[in-house]
Coordinates of C-alpha atoms in Angstrom, one line a residue:
M1 CA -98.9 -1.4 -82.1
T2 CA -95.6 0.4 -81.8
D3 CA -92.6 -0.4 -83.9
D4 CA -90.2 -1.6 -81.2
P5 CA -86.8 -2.8 -82.5
A6 CA -86.2 -5.0 -79.5
R7 CA -89.5 -6.7 -80.0
R8 CA -88.8 -7.3 -83.6
L9 CA -85.5 -9.0 -82.7
R10 CA -87.1 -11.0 -79.9
L11 CA -89.8 -12.5 -82.1
P12 CA -87.5 -14.4 -84.5
L13 CA -85.2 -15.5 -81.6
S14 CA -88.1 -16.9 -79.4
A15 CA -89.9 -18.7 -82.2
P16 CA -88.3 -22.0 -83.2
G17 CA -87.5 -22.6 -86.8
W18 CA -85.2 -21.8 -89.6
R19 CA -85.4 -18.0 -89.2
R20 CA -84.0 -18.2 -85.7
T21 CA -81.2 -20.6 -86.7
T22 CA -80.3 -18.4 -89.7
L23 CA -80.2 -15.3 -87.5
L24 CA -78.0 -17.0 -84.8
R25 CA -75.6 -18.3 -87.5
R26 CA -75.3 -14.9 -89.1
A27 CA -74.7 -13.2 -85.7
G28 CA -72.1 -15.8 -84.8
A29 CA -70.3 -15.5 -88.2
G30 CA -70.3 -11.7 -87.8
L31 CA -68.7 -12.0 -84.3
L32 CA -66.1 -14.4 -85.4
T33 CA -65.2 -12.3 -88.4
A34 CA -64.9 -9.2 -86.2
L35 CA -62.7 -11.2 -83.8
A36 CA -60.4 -12.5 -86.6
L37 CA -60.1 -9.0 -88.0
A38 CA -59.2 -7.6 -84.6
L39 CA -56.5 -10.3 -84.0
A40 CA -55.1 -9.8 -87.5
L41 CA -54.7 -6.1 -87.0
A42 CA -53.5 -6.1 -83.4
P43 CA -49.8 -5.4 -83.0
Q44 CA -47.9 -8.6 -82.4
A45 CA -45.9 -8.7 -79.2
R46 CA -42.2 -8.7 -80.1
G47 CA -40.0 -11.3 -78.7
T48 CA -36.6 -10.8 -77.1
P49 CA -33.6 -11.2 -79.4
V50 CA -31.4 -14.2 -78.4
V51 CA -28.2 -15.4 -80.1
V52 CA -28.5 -19.1 -80.9
A53 CA -26.1 -21.6 -82.6
A54 CA -26.8 -21.8 -86.3
A55 CA -25.4 -25.3 -86.4
D56 CA -24.0 -27.9 -84.0
L57 CA -20.9 -26.4 -82.4
A58 CA -18.1 -28.2 -80.7
A59 CA -16.6 -27.2 -77.3
G60 CA -13.7 -24.9 -77.8
S61 CA -15.1 -23.4 -81.0
T62 CA -14.2 -19.8 -81.7
L63 CA -17.5 -18.2 -82.6
D64 CA -18.1 -16.0 -85.7
A65 CA -21.1 -14.6 -87.5
V66 CA -21.5 -17.7 -89.7
A67 CA -21.9 -20.0 -86.6
L68 CA -24.5 -17.7 -85.0
T69 CA -28.0 -16.4 -85.7
V70 CA -30.5 -14.3 -83.8
R71 CA -34.0 -15.5 -83.0
E72 CA -36.9 -13.8 -81.3
W73 CA -37.9 -15.7 -78.1
P74 CA -40.9 -15.1 -75.8
P75 CA -39.5 -13.0 -72.9
E76 CA -40.6 -15.5 -70.3
L77 CA -38.5 -18.3 -72.0
V78 CA -35.3 -16.3 -72.4
P79 CA -32.6 -17.8 -70.1
A80 CA -30.7 -15.6 -67.7
G81 CA -27.6 -14.2 -69.2
A82 CA -28.7 -14.8 -72.8
V83 CA -26.5 -13.1 -75.4
P84 CA -28.7 -10.5 -77.3
A85 CA -26.5 -9.7 -80.3
V86 CA -24.1 -11.6 -82.6
A87 CA -21.4 -9.0 -82.0
D88 CA -21.5 -9.8 -78.3
A89 CA -20.5 -13.4 -79.0
A90 CA -18.3 -13.1 -82.1
G91 CA -14.6 -13.9 -81.4
R92 CA -15.4 -15.6 -78.1
V93 CA -14.8 -19.3 -77.3
L94 CA -17.6 -21.8 -76.6
V95 CA -17.0 -23.6 -73.3
G96 CA -19.2 -26.6 -74.0
A97 CA -20.8 -28.1 -77.1
A98 CA -24.0 -26.5 -78.4
R99 CA -26.7 -27.9 -80.6
A100 CA -28.2 -26.0 -83.5
G101 CA -30.9 -23.6 -82.2
E102 CA -29.6 -23.7 -78.6
P103 CA -29.4 -20.2 -77.0
L104 CA -26.0 -19.0 -75.9
T105 CA -25.5 -17.5 -72.5
D106 CA -22.6 -15.6 -70.9
A107 CA -21.8 -18.7 -68.8
R108 CA -21.2 -20.8 -72.0
L109 CA -18.7 -18.3 -73.5
T110 CA -15.3 -17.1 -72.6
G111 CA -12.5 -15.4 -74.4
G112 CA -13.7 -11.8 -75.1
A113 CA -11.5 -10.4 -72.4
A114 CA -9.4 -13.6 -72.0
L115 CA -7.9 -13.4 -75.5
P116 CA -6.8 -9.9 -76.2
G117 CA -4.6 -9.2 -79.2
D118 CA -1.4 -10.3 -77.5
A119 CA -2.8 -13.6 -76.2
A120 CA -3.0 -17.1 -77.6
A121 CA -4.8 -20.2 -76.5
V122 CA -2.6 -23.2 -76.0
P123 CA -3.9 -26.8 -75.7
V124 CA -2.2 -28.5 -72.8
R125 CA -2.5 -32.3 -72.1
L126 CA -2.4 -32.7 -68.3
A127 CA 0.0 -35.2 -66.7
D128 CA -2.6 -35.9 -64.0
P129 CA -6.0 -36.4 -65.6
D130 CA -7.7 -36.2 -62.2
V131 CA -7.1 -32.5 -62.1
A132 CA -9.3 -31.8 -65.2
P133 CA -12.6 -32.0 -63.3
L134 CA -11.4 -29.2 -61.0
L135 CA -11.0 -26.9 -63.9
V136 CA -13.7 -24.6 -65.4
A137 CA -13.6 -21.8 -67.9
G138 CA -12.3 -18.6 -66.4
R139 CA -10.3 -20.4 -63.7
R140 CA -6.7 -19.0 -63.3
V141 CA -3.9 -21.4 -63.2
D142 CA -0.1 -21.7 -63.4
V143 CA 1.3 -24.1 -66.0
V144 CA 4.3 -26.1 -64.6
T145 CA 6.7 -28.9 -65.6
L146 CA 9.8 -30.5 -64.2
G147 CA 13.0 -28.4 -64.3
E148 CA 16.4 -29.4 -65.5
R149 CA 17.2 -30.9 -62.1
A150 CA 15.1 -33.8 -60.9
G151 CA 12.2 -32.6 -58.6
E152 CA 12.7 -28.9 -59.4
P153 CA 9.5 -27.3 -60.7
L154 CA 9.7 -24.9 -63.7
V155 CA 6.8 -22.5 -64.1
L156 CA 6.1 -22.1 -67.8
A157 CA 3.2 -19.7 -67.4
S158 CA 1.7 -17.7 -64.5
D159 CA -1.9 -16.6 -64.1
A160 CA -3.1 -18.2 -67.3
E161 CA -6.9 -18.5 -67.9
V162 CA -8.6 -21.8 -68.6
V163 CA -10.7 -21.3 -71.8
T164 CA -12.2 -24.8 -71.8
V165 CA -11.6 -28.4 -70.8
L166 CA -11.8 -31.0 -73.5
P167 CA -11.8 -34.8 -73.4
G168 CA -8.4 -36.4 -73.1
P169 CA -8.0 -34.5 -70.6
L170 CA -6.9 -31.6 -72.8
V171 CA -7.2 -28.1 -71.4
L172 CA -7.2 -25.0 -73.6
V173 CA -5.4 -22.2 -71.7
S174 CA -5.1 -18.5 -72.7
M175 CA -1.8 -16.7 -72.0
P176 CA 0.5 -14.1 -73.7
R177 CA 1.8 -15.1 -77.1
G178 CA 5.5 -15.3 -76.1
V179 CA 4.7 -17.5 -73.2
A180 CA 2.3 -19.6 -75.2
T181 CA 4.9 -20.7 -77.7
R182 CA 7.2 -21.8 -74.8
V183 CA 4.3 -23.8 -73.2
A184 CA 3.4 -25.4 -76.5
A185 CA 7.0 -26.5 -77.1
A186 CA 7.4 -27.9 -73.6
A187 CA 4.1 -29.8 -73.9
L188 CA 5.4 -31.7 -76.9
S189 CA 8.2 -33.4 -74.9
D190 CA 7.5 -32.9 -71.2
Q191 CA 4.7 -33.7 -68.8
V192 CA 2.8 -30.6 -68.0
A193 CA 0.6 -29.9 -65.0
V194 CA -1.4 -26.9 -63.7
T195 CA -1.7 -25.4 -60.2
L196 CA -4.9 -23.7 -59.2
R197 CA -4.9 -20.1 -58.1

């Protein structure tokens, strides 16, 4: 009789009993251990960095590093236009409210280019609230009021940029600082409107 290794393995597997059960259990345990070790040592797929709100943020908030954090997201779940780094969102204005953990996209932010060093954002309460739904962040407008003579329009600011539209209807508009103070002062006593460009 030859000493065949395959035959020696086949005999315990073909015969019912505890030897067969023990051998199958040991083989299964060995395979599962090898699989667990392979999974533990396999390099983990890195996610895509996405800037998310660190806490609930209100519309019109100017973002800073405290309000933001970076999380790794599976690449297939990253929304289009997601902001990848805190530096890309810091100093910009949030157009709409964001919940803690919500990813920020370029469409939700304004202000990086809209608020250069010589610009200021001015809240303007519109005389005609029905105009507010026509306004979106990034829209260019002229801010007007009535002039000294009845029916004469006075342009307070030309080519201002809408930063965000808040309830009320209150519109946050970006413009040069010198013009911004004039608009803010006029808005205290006069009705103010915007014309769309």
